[in-house]
Amino acid sequence: MSDNQNKPREYDAVKGGQNSIPVNAAVLGGIAGVKRRLASSAIEVRIAALSEALKYGEAGLDLIIGALQDESMQVKLAAFSLLKDRDDLKIKPHFQDYLPTFEFDVITVDAYGKEKRRHKSFAHFFSEDLGNQIVLEMVYIPGGTFMMGAPDSELDRPHRESPQHRVTVPTFYAGKYPITQAQWEAVMGNNPSWARQYAIAEAQWEGVMENNASYYFGEKRPVENVSWNDAVEFCNKLSQKSCKKYRLLSEAEWEYACRAGTTTPFHFGETITPELVNYNKKTPYAEAHTRLYREATTDVGSFPPNAFGLYDMHGNVWEWCSDKWHDNYNGAPTDGSSWESGTSHHRLMRGGSSKFFPRNCRSAFRNYYAPDYRFDDLGFRVACVAAWTS
């Protein structure tokens, strides 16, 4: 910081035409002013300049496109958010360089679990380097409006999933998978997973730990045995490590991301099968068959994703959400935000797990536990805002 407190700083620059201009501030009007601020060393100044650039037609558009190559991921995401809904062919080729895409099959089944449709889709994502070759992939979730909760006609629907209500969710990024044991260890420096402790003991007993460490320690399996408090702490440490704002998904964001445009009990359709989801198969849903019960978590990404490109939204591990628990949706926010009012100290969980029946893995199913509760099927995934200012 300058020794002279009265000397104007780079971010003291203001746009020409304002009625009140701070003393000694540089006046930066027009496209030249936008260019000057985009060259600033202050990230918040560059982000603010991008919104101003929209006023200057093709010249401003070129500046925003150029910001997709900015060294700061915050600035890149801000530029992407401004461009994502434009159909200009000039823009699209630049998106792949900024946010790469991955391709996948989207599968829909009937009430018997028989595949009735399969189509190719793709999603944008960015990668967060956690160190030691551990990467966190964050998938772009386009904003939109959906009906949250289950209709009266849905099989096994409890009262807690009502009333259905319309919610508008802003754009955000969600973890491609639940947080894995390897990702947790990269950020937190430990591994609380019950499955890992059991696997280590088993491997030691069998004398194969050194040769099969990756298999036995479950690095690609979701971290579990973590409380809501633990998950929040992980998000805080990841935010500090990455200089981005990571957090848990709100309950509305989670259901919106899980449904990915569907209105059926599961994003797969009317039911789920063992080929699609890791759940307790002793009791089927709808007309689907039952088969062997795995009784353990599986590596993330072992089953097909939904139309947003998110994996394991049904089953495997429960996923903590940020919200407080409420018995129903009366008075729930409609803007996708976390519901923090109320007297309950319990926190929301979604998605079901490998131990629960399919009815508990539905898109609309809600569950809760105390924020300090831990168990061997409790995990989470993270969210990140689409653009931020610091």
Short mmCIF file of C-alpha atoms in Angstrom, two decimals:
data_model
loop_
_atom_site.label_atom_id
_atom_site.label_comp_id
_atom_site.label_asym_id
_atom_site.label_seq_id
_atom_site.Cartn_x
_atom_site.Cartn_y
_atom_site.Cartn_z
CA MET A 1 0.00 0.00 0.00
CA SER A 2 1.25 3.52 -0.78
CA ASP A 3 2.69 5.59 2.07
CA ASN A 4 0.58 8.54 0.89
CA GLN A 5 -2.97 7.70 1.94
CA ASN A 6 -4.40 10.53 -0.20
CA LYS A 7 -2.77 9.35 -3.41
CA PRO A 8 -5.37 7.79 -5.76
CA ARG A 9 -5.08 4.04 -6.21
CA GLU A 10 -5.85 2.00 -9.31
CA TYR A 11 -9.22 0.95 -8.00
CA ASP A 12 -10.16 4.57 -7.17
CA ALA A 13 -10.76 5.12 -10.89
CA VAL A 14 -14.34 6.03 -11.73
CA LYS A 15 -16.34 6.21 -14.93
CA GLY A 16 -16.73 9.55 -16.65
CA GLY A 17 -20.12 11.18 -16.36
CA GLN A 18 -20.70 10.52 -12.67
CA ASN A 19 -22.05 13.48 -10.69
CA SER A 20 -19.72 12.98 -7.77
CA ILE A 21 -16.07 12.17 -8.42
CA PRO A 22 -13.70 11.44 -5.52
CA VAL A 23 -10.86 13.90 -5.06
CA ASN A 24 -7.77 12.95 -7.10
CA ALA A 25 -9.50 9.94 -8.68
CA ALA A 26 -8.61 9.18 -12.27
CA VAL A 27 -11.57 9.54 -14.62
CA LEU A 28 -11.76 6.57 -16.97
CA GLY A 29 -14.66 6.89 -19.39
CA GLY A 30 -15.64 4.88 -22.44
CA ILE A 31 -14.01 1.78 -23.85
CA ALA A 32 -10.56 3.16 -23.01
CA GLY A 33 -11.51 3.24 -19.35
CA VAL A 34 -12.74 -0.35 -19.50
CA LYS A 35 -9.45 -1.45 -21.07
CA ARG A 36 -7.51 0.35 -18.37
CA ARG A 37 -9.45 -1.31 -15.57
CA LEU A 38 -9.14 -4.73 -17.19
CA ALA A 39 -5.37 -4.29 -16.92
CA SER A 40 -5.64 -3.62 -13.18
CA SER A 41 -3.89 -5.88 -10.70
CA ALA A 42 -7.05 -5.91 -8.56
CA ILE A 43 -9.36 -8.80 -9.41
CA GLU A 44 -12.50 -6.98 -8.24
CA VAL A 45 -11.69 -4.08 -10.58
CA ARG A 46 -11.33 -6.40 -13.58
CA ILE A 47 -14.61 -8.14 -12.80
CA ALA A 48 -16.48 -4.82 -12.46
CA ALA A 49 -15.02 -3.64 -15.78
CA LEU A 50 -16.39 -6.70 -17.57
CA SER A 51 -19.99 -5.72 -16.83
CA GLU A 52 -19.27 -2.21 -18.10
CA ALA A 53 -17.80 -3.64 -21.31
CA LEU A 54 -21.22 -4.94 -22.37
CA LYS A 55 -22.27 -1.34 -23.13
CA TYR A 56 -19.71 -0.96 -25.92
CA GLY A 57 -20.94 -3.38 -28.57
CA GLU A 58 -18.43 -5.47 -30.52
CA ALA A 59 -15.44 -3.73 -28.96
CA GLY A 60 -16.69 -4.56 -25.46
CA LEU A 61 -17.57 -8.11 -26.51
CA ASP A 62 -14.00 -8.64 -27.68
CA LEU A 63 -12.72 -7.52 -24.29
CA ILE A 64 -14.98 -9.98 -22.46
CA ILE A 65 -13.90 -12.80 -24.78
CA GLY A 66 -10.31 -11.88 -24.08
CA ALA A 67 -10.99 -12.12 -20.34
CA LEU A 68 -11.72 -15.83 -20.79
CA GLN A 69 -7.93 -16.17 -20.93
CA ASP A 70 -7.31 -14.09 -17.80
CA GLU A 71 -4.86 -15.58 -15.32
CA SER A 72 -7.50 -15.38 -12.58
CA MET A 73 -10.18 -18.07 -12.52
CA GLN A 74 -12.50 -15.57 -10.80
CA VAL A 75 -12.25 -13.23 -13.79
CA LYS A 76 -12.62 -16.13 -16.23
CA LEU A 77 -15.82 -17.28 -14.53
CA ALA A 78 -17.20 -13.74 -14.48
CA ALA A 79 -16.56 -13.44 -18.24
CA PHE A 80 -18.13 -16.81 -18.89
CA SER A 81 -21.24 -15.84 -16.90
CA LEU A 82 -21.68 -12.76 -19.11
CA LEU A 83 -21.30 -14.74 -22.34
CA LYS A 84 -22.91 -18.10 -21.61
CA ASP A 85 -26.42 -17.23 -22.81
CA ARG A 86 -25.42 -15.47 -26.00
CA ASP A 87 -25.86 -17.28 -29.30
CA ASP A 88 -23.16 -15.32 -31.11
CA LEU A 89 -21.07 -17.78 -33.13
CA LYS A 90 -18.07 -15.58 -32.45
CA ILE A 91 -18.18 -16.61 -28.79
CA LYS A 92 -18.68 -20.38 -28.79
CA PRO A 93 -15.20 -21.44 -30.01
CA HIS A 94 -13.62 -19.70 -27.03
CA PHE A 95 -15.62 -21.63 -24.43
CA GLN A 96 -13.75 -24.89 -24.92
CA ASP A 97 -10.45 -23.20 -24.12
CA TYR A 98 -11.90 -21.56 -21.03
CA LEU A 99 -14.14 -24.32 -19.69
CA PRO A 100 -13.46 -27.71 -21.26
CA THR A 101 -16.33 -30.12 -21.81
CA PHE A 102 -16.83 -33.81 -21.18
CA GLU A 103 -19.27 -36.08 -23.00
CA PHE A 104 -21.51 -38.73 -21.48
CA ASP A 105 -24.63 -40.82 -22.04
CA VAL A 106 -27.91 -39.84 -20.41
CA ILE A 107 -30.08 -42.88 -19.66
CA THR A 108 -33.83 -43.07 -19.02
CA VAL A 109 -35.64 -46.22 -17.85
CA ASP A 110 -39.29 -47.23 -17.51
CA ALA A 111 -41.09 -48.47 -14.38
CA TYR A 112 -39.56 -51.94 -14.88
CA GLY A 113 -36.03 -50.54 -15.00
CA LYS A 114 -35.71 -51.28 -18.69
CA GLU A 115 -33.75 -48.73 -20.68
CA LYS A 116 -36.05 -46.85 -23.03
CA ARG A 117 -33.85 -43.97 -24.11
CA ARG A 118 -30.15 -43.09 -24.28
CA HIS A 119 -28.65 -39.95 -25.75
CA LYS A 120 -25.31 -38.14 -25.80
CA SER A 121 -24.84 -34.94 -23.88
CA PHE A 122 -21.98 -32.77 -22.61
CA ALA A 123 -21.22 -30.38 -19.77
CA HIS A 124 -18.70 -27.65 -19.06
CA PHE A 125 -16.38 -27.97 -16.08
CA PHE A 126 -13.24 -26.56 -14.50
CA SER A 127 -10.61 -28.39 -12.47
CA GLU A 128 -9.33 -27.36 -9.05
CA ASP A 129 -5.79 -28.59 -8.37
CA LEU A 130 -5.62 -29.82 -4.77
CA GLY A 131 -1.97 -30.86 -5.00
CA ASN A 132 -0.25 -34.24 -5.27
CA GLN A 133 -2.06 -34.88 -8.57
CA ILE A 134 -5.46 -34.77 -6.83
CA VAL A 135 -8.04 -32.81 -8.82
CA LEU A 136 -11.56 -31.62 -7.98
CA GLU A 137 -13.81 -31.27 -11.04
CA MET A 138 -16.58 -28.67 -10.82
CA VAL A 139 -19.44 -28.88 -13.32
CA TYR A 140 -21.31 -25.87 -14.67
CA ILE A 141 -24.98 -25.98 -13.62
CA PRO A 142 -27.10 -23.56 -15.68
CA GLY A 143 -29.63 -21.59 -13.69
CA GLY A 144 -33.34 -22.26 -14.11
CA THR A 145 -36.74 -22.75 -12.51
CA PHE A 146 -38.21 -26.07 -11.33
CA MET A 147 -40.92 -27.55 -9.12
CA MET A 148 -39.31 -28.58 -5.84
CA GLY A 149 -40.79 -31.46 -3.86
CA ALA A 150 -42.82 -34.49 -4.92
CA PRO A 151 -46.32 -34.50 -6.39
CA ASP A 152 -49.13 -36.17 -4.43
CA SER A 153 -49.15 -39.00 -6.95
CA GLU A 154 -45.52 -40.05 -6.44
CA LEU A 155 -45.04 -43.50 -4.90
CA ASP A 156 -43.82 -43.48 -1.26
CA ARG A 157 -44.04 -39.70 -1.01
CA PRO A 158 -44.13 -38.51 2.66
CA HIS A 159 -45.64 -35.21 3.81
CA ARG A 160 -42.20 -33.69 4.39
CA GLU A 161 -41.78 -33.37 0.60
CA SER A 162 -44.72 -30.98 0.28
CA PRO A 163 -46.05 -28.60 -0.73
CA GLN A 164 -44.52 -28.58 -4.19
CA HIS A 165 -43.37 -25.07 -5.00
CA ARG A 166 -41.63 -23.23 -7.80
CA VAL A 167 -37.98 -22.33 -7.16
CA THR A 168 -35.61 -20.31 -9.34
CA VAL A 169 -31.97 -21.38 -8.92
CA PRO A 170 -29.12 -19.14 -10.13
CA THR A 171 -26.20 -20.56 -12.07
CA PHE A 172 -23.54 -22.29 -9.95
CA TYR A 173 -20.92 -25.03 -10.10
CA ALA A 174 -21.32 -28.40 -8.39
CA GLY A 175 -18.84 -31.18 -7.72
CA LYS A 176 -18.92 -33.76 -10.48
CA TYR A 177 -18.79 -36.40 -7.75
CA PRO A 178 -19.18 -36.53 -3.97
CA ILE A 179 -15.92 -35.53 -2.29
CA THR A 180 -13.60 -38.51 -2.35
CA GLN A 181 -11.29 -39.80 0.34
CA ALA A 182 -8.27 -38.63 -1.66
CA GLN A 183 -9.71 -35.12 -2.05
CA TRP A 184 -10.56 -34.90 1.63
CA GLU A 185 -7.06 -35.98 2.61
CA ALA A 186 -5.49 -33.46 0.21
CA VAL A 187 -7.34 -30.60 1.92
CA MET A 188 -7.69 -31.79 5.52
CA GLY A 189 -4.60 -33.96 5.96
CA ASN A 190 -6.49 -36.94 7.41
CA ASN A 191 -9.07 -39.52 6.40
CA PRO A 192 -11.99 -40.25 8.75
CA SER A 193 -13.69 -42.81 6.49
CA TRP A 194 -14.84 -45.92 8.28
CA ALA A 195 -14.37 -47.94 5.09
CA ARG A 196 -10.72 -46.92 4.96
CA GLN A 197 -10.08 -47.94 8.57
CA TYR A 198 -11.73 -51.30 7.93
CA ALA A 199 -9.82 -51.77 4.68
CA ILE A 200 -6.48 -51.01 6.31
CA ALA A 201 -7.12 -53.56 9.03
CA GLU A 202 -8.22 -56.14 6.46
CA ALA A 203 -5.20 -55.44 4.23
CA GLN A 204 -2.82 -55.72 7.13
CA TRP A 205 -4.40 -59.01 8.13
CA GLU A 206 -4.10 -60.33 4.56
CA GLY A 207 -0.56 -58.99 4.22
CA VAL A 208 -1.29 -57.23 0.90
CA MET A 209 -1.44 -53.60 1.98
CA GLU A 210 1.74 -52.45 0.26
CA ASN A 211 0.91 -53.93 -3.15
CA ASN A 212 -2.76 -52.94 -3.20
CA ALA A 213 -2.83 -49.69 -1.25
CA SER A 214 -5.02 -47.79 -3.72
CA TYR A 215 -7.58 -50.58 -3.91
CA TYR A 216 -7.79 -51.19 -0.21
CA PHE A 217 -7.70 -47.60 0.97
CA GLY A 218 -10.54 -46.48 -1.30
CA GLU A 219 -9.02 -43.25 -2.61
CA LYS A 220 -11.74 -42.95 -5.25
CA ARG A 221 -14.56 -43.85 -2.92
CA PRO A 222 -16.56 -41.03 -1.34
CA VAL A 223 -15.34 -39.82 2.00
CA GLU A 224 -17.80 -40.77 4.73
CA ASN A 225 -18.13 -40.70 8.47
CA VAL A 226 -18.07 -36.88 8.25
CA SER A 227 -20.46 -34.59 10.09
CA TRP A 228 -22.09 -31.43 8.73
CA ASN A 229 -19.58 -29.46 10.81
CA ASP A 230 -16.74 -31.42 9.22
CA ALA A 231 -18.08 -30.74 5.73
CA VAL A 232 -18.36 -27.00 6.41
CA GLU A 233 -14.80 -26.96 7.71
CA PHE A 234 -13.65 -28.68 4.52
CA CYS A 235 -15.37 -26.02 2.42
CA ASN A 236 -13.74 -23.24 4.43
CA LYS A 237 -10.26 -24.73 4.07
CA LEU A 238 -10.79 -25.38 0.36
CA SER A 239 -11.90 -21.76 -0.08
CA GLN A 240 -8.73 -20.54 1.59
CA LYS A 241 -6.59 -22.89 -0.47
CA SER A 242 -8.20 -21.97 -3.81
CA CYS A 243 -9.20 -18.31 -3.23
CA LYS A 244 -12.71 -19.25 -4.42
CA LYS A 245 -15.92 -19.50 -2.42
CA TYR A 246 -16.69 -23.17 -1.88
CA ARG A 247 -19.67 -24.27 0.20
CA LEU A 248 -22.29 -26.97 0.58
CA LEU A 249 -25.18 -27.00 -1.86
CA SER A 250 -28.45 -25.60 -0.57
CA GLU A 251 -31.29 -28.10 -0.48
CA ALA A 252 -32.94 -26.37 -3.45
CA GLU A 253 -29.71 -26.39 -5.44
CA TRP A 254 -29.23 -30.06 -4.65
CA GLU A 255 -32.68 -31.14 -5.86
CA TYR A 256 -32.44 -28.90 -8.93
CA ALA A 257 -29.02 -30.36 -9.76
CA CYS A 258 -30.22 -33.91 -9.12
CA ARG A 259 -33.34 -33.63 -11.27
CA ALA A 260 -31.46 -31.98 -14.15
CA GLY A 261 -34.72 -31.07 -15.84
CA THR A 262 -36.65 -34.25 -14.95
CA THR A 263 -39.89 -34.52 -12.98
CA THR A 264 -39.82 -38.29 -12.33
CA PRO A 265 -38.94 -39.89 -8.96
CA PHE A 266 -35.33 -40.36 -10.16
CA HIS A 267 -33.37 -38.54 -12.83
CA PHE A 268 -33.15 -41.94 -14.52
CA GLY A 269 -36.95 -42.09 -14.75
CA GLU A 270 -39.62 -44.04 -12.88
CA THR A 271 -37.24 -46.30 -10.95
CA ILE A 272 -33.60 -47.30 -10.47
CA THR A 273 -31.73 -50.57 -10.89
CA PRO A 274 -28.45 -52.03 -9.53
CA GLU A 275 -26.84 -51.22 -12.89
CA LEU A 276 -27.58 -47.52 -12.38
CA VAL A 277 -27.28 -46.84 -8.64
CA ASN A 278 -25.57 -48.22 -5.53
CA TYR A 279 -28.43 -48.67 -3.04
CA ASN A 280 -30.09 -51.29 -0.84
CA LYS A 281 -31.88 -53.46 -3.38
CA LYS A 282 -33.77 -55.69 -0.94
CA THR A 283 -36.93 -53.66 -1.59
CA PRO A 284 -37.54 -52.56 -5.22
CA TYR A 285 -39.23 -49.37 -6.39
CA ALA A 286 -42.12 -49.47 -8.87
CA GLU A 287 -41.78 -52.64 -11.00
CA ALA A 288 -37.98 -52.92 -11.00
CA HIS A 289 -36.17 -56.14 -10.13
CA THR A 290 -34.09 -56.82 -7.01
CA ARG A 291 -30.57 -58.17 -7.03
CA LEU A 292 -27.48 -58.51 -4.87
CA TYR A 293 -27.06 -55.85 -2.20
CA ARG A 294 -23.48 -54.43 -2.30
CA GLU A 295 -23.53 -53.23 1.33
CA ALA A 296 -20.63 -50.81 0.76
CA THR A 297 -19.73 -47.61 -1.05
CA THR A 298 -18.35 -47.79 -4.58
CA ASP A 299 -15.84 -45.63 -6.44
CA VAL A 300 -17.39 -42.34 -7.51
CA GLY A 301 -18.39 -42.29 -11.17
CA SER A 302 -19.08 -46.03 -11.31
CA PHE A 303 -22.61 -45.42 -12.57
CA PRO A 304 -24.08 -43.18 -15.31
CA PRO A 305 -24.57 -39.44 -14.66
CA ASN A 306 -27.64 -37.25 -15.02
CA ALA A 307 -28.25 -34.71 -17.80
CA PHE A 308 -26.11 -32.09 -16.01
CA GLY A 309 -23.15 -34.49 -15.92
CA LEU A 310 -23.31 -35.14 -12.16
CA TYR A 311 -22.59 -38.62 -10.83
CA ASP A 312 -23.90 -40.49 -7.77
CA MET A 313 -26.77 -38.12 -7.05
CA HIS A 314 -28.80 -41.21 -6.10
CA GLY A 315 -27.33 -43.62 -3.55
CA ASN A 316 -23.72 -44.36 -2.54
CA VAL A 317 -23.53 -41.78 0.30
CA TRP A 318 -25.91 -39.26 1.80
CA GLU A 319 -24.90 -35.70 0.94
CA TRP A 320 -25.07 -32.93 3.51
CA CYS A 321 -26.80 -29.72 2.41
CA SER A 322 -26.40 -26.32 4.04
CA ASP A 323 -30.02 -25.80 5.20
CA LYS A 324 -31.63 -26.19 8.59
CA TRP A 325 -34.29 -28.87 8.82
CA HIS A 326 -37.99 -27.97 8.43
CA ASP A 327 -40.85 -30.47 8.56
CA ASN A 328 -42.27 -29.27 5.23
CA TYR A 329 -41.84 -26.52 2.65
CA ASN A 330 -44.26 -23.98 4.10
CA GLY A 331 -42.37 -20.69 4.05
CA ALA A 332 -39.40 -22.09 2.14
CA PRO A 333 -37.30 -19.64 0.07
CA THR A 334 -37.97 -19.63 -3.65
CA ASP A 335 -34.63 -18.21 -4.84
CA GLY A 336 -32.48 -21.32 -4.36
CA SER A 337 -30.84 -19.99 -1.19
CA SER A 338 -30.18 -21.96 1.98
CA TRP A 339 -33.09 -21.95 4.46
CA GLU A 340 -31.41 -20.70 7.63
CA SER A 341 -34.41 -19.48 9.64
CA GLY A 342 -36.23 -21.65 12.16
CA THR A 343 -35.43 -23.24 15.50
CA SER A 344 -34.21 -26.69 14.45
CA HIS A 345 -30.52 -27.38 14.93
CA HIS A 346 -30.60 -30.37 12.55
CA ARG A 347 -29.20 -30.11 9.01
CA LEU A 348 -30.46 -31.47 5.70
CA MET A 349 -29.21 -34.53 3.86
CA ARG A 350 -30.14 -35.71 0.36
CA GLY A 351 -29.65 -38.58 -2.07
CA GLY A 352 -29.85 -41.75 0.00
CA SER A 353 -26.95 -44.17 0.31
CA SER A 354 -25.78 -47.72 -0.35
CA LYS A 355 -27.60 -48.78 2.83
CA PHE A 356 -31.02 -47.29 2.05
CA PHE A 357 -33.96 -48.47 -0.04
CA PRO A 358 -34.68 -46.82 -3.40
CA ARG A 359 -37.60 -44.80 -2.03
CA ASN A 360 -35.05 -42.98 0.15
CA CYS A 361 -32.87 -42.25 -2.89
CA ARG A 362 -35.56 -40.35 -4.84
CA SER A 363 -34.82 -36.83 -6.11
CA ALA A 364 -37.32 -35.33 -3.65
CA PHE A 365 -36.51 -37.39 -0.54
CA ARG A 366 -35.37 -35.40 2.50
CA ASN A 367 -33.51 -36.53 5.60
CA TYR A 368 -31.75 -34.87 8.50
CA TYR A 369 -29.28 -35.42 11.33
CA ALA A 370 -27.62 -33.34 14.02
CA PRO A 371 -24.70 -31.30 12.62
CA ASP A 372 -22.16 -33.23 14.69
CA TYR A 373 -23.48 -36.69 13.73
CA ARG A 374 -21.16 -39.05 11.83
CA PHE A 375 -21.82 -42.39 10.22
CA ASP A 376 -20.28 -44.59 7.55
CA ASP A 377 -22.65 -43.47 4.77
CA LEU A 378 -22.63 -39.71 5.39
CA GLY A 379 -20.71 -37.66 2.81
CA PHE A 380 -21.16 -34.50 0.75
CA ARG A 381 -20.34 -32.67 -2.46
CA VAL A 382 -19.37 -29.02 -2.84
CA ALA A 383 -20.71 -26.02 -4.72
CA CYS A 384 -18.98 -22.93 -6.01
CA VAL A 385 -20.61 -19.67 -7.11
CA ALA A 386 -20.48 -18.88 -10.82
CA ALA A 387 -18.77 -15.53 -10.33
CA TRP A 388 -17.43 -13.73 -7.29
CA THR A 389 -15.70 -10.51 -6.43
CA SER A 390 -12.86 -11.53 -4.17
#
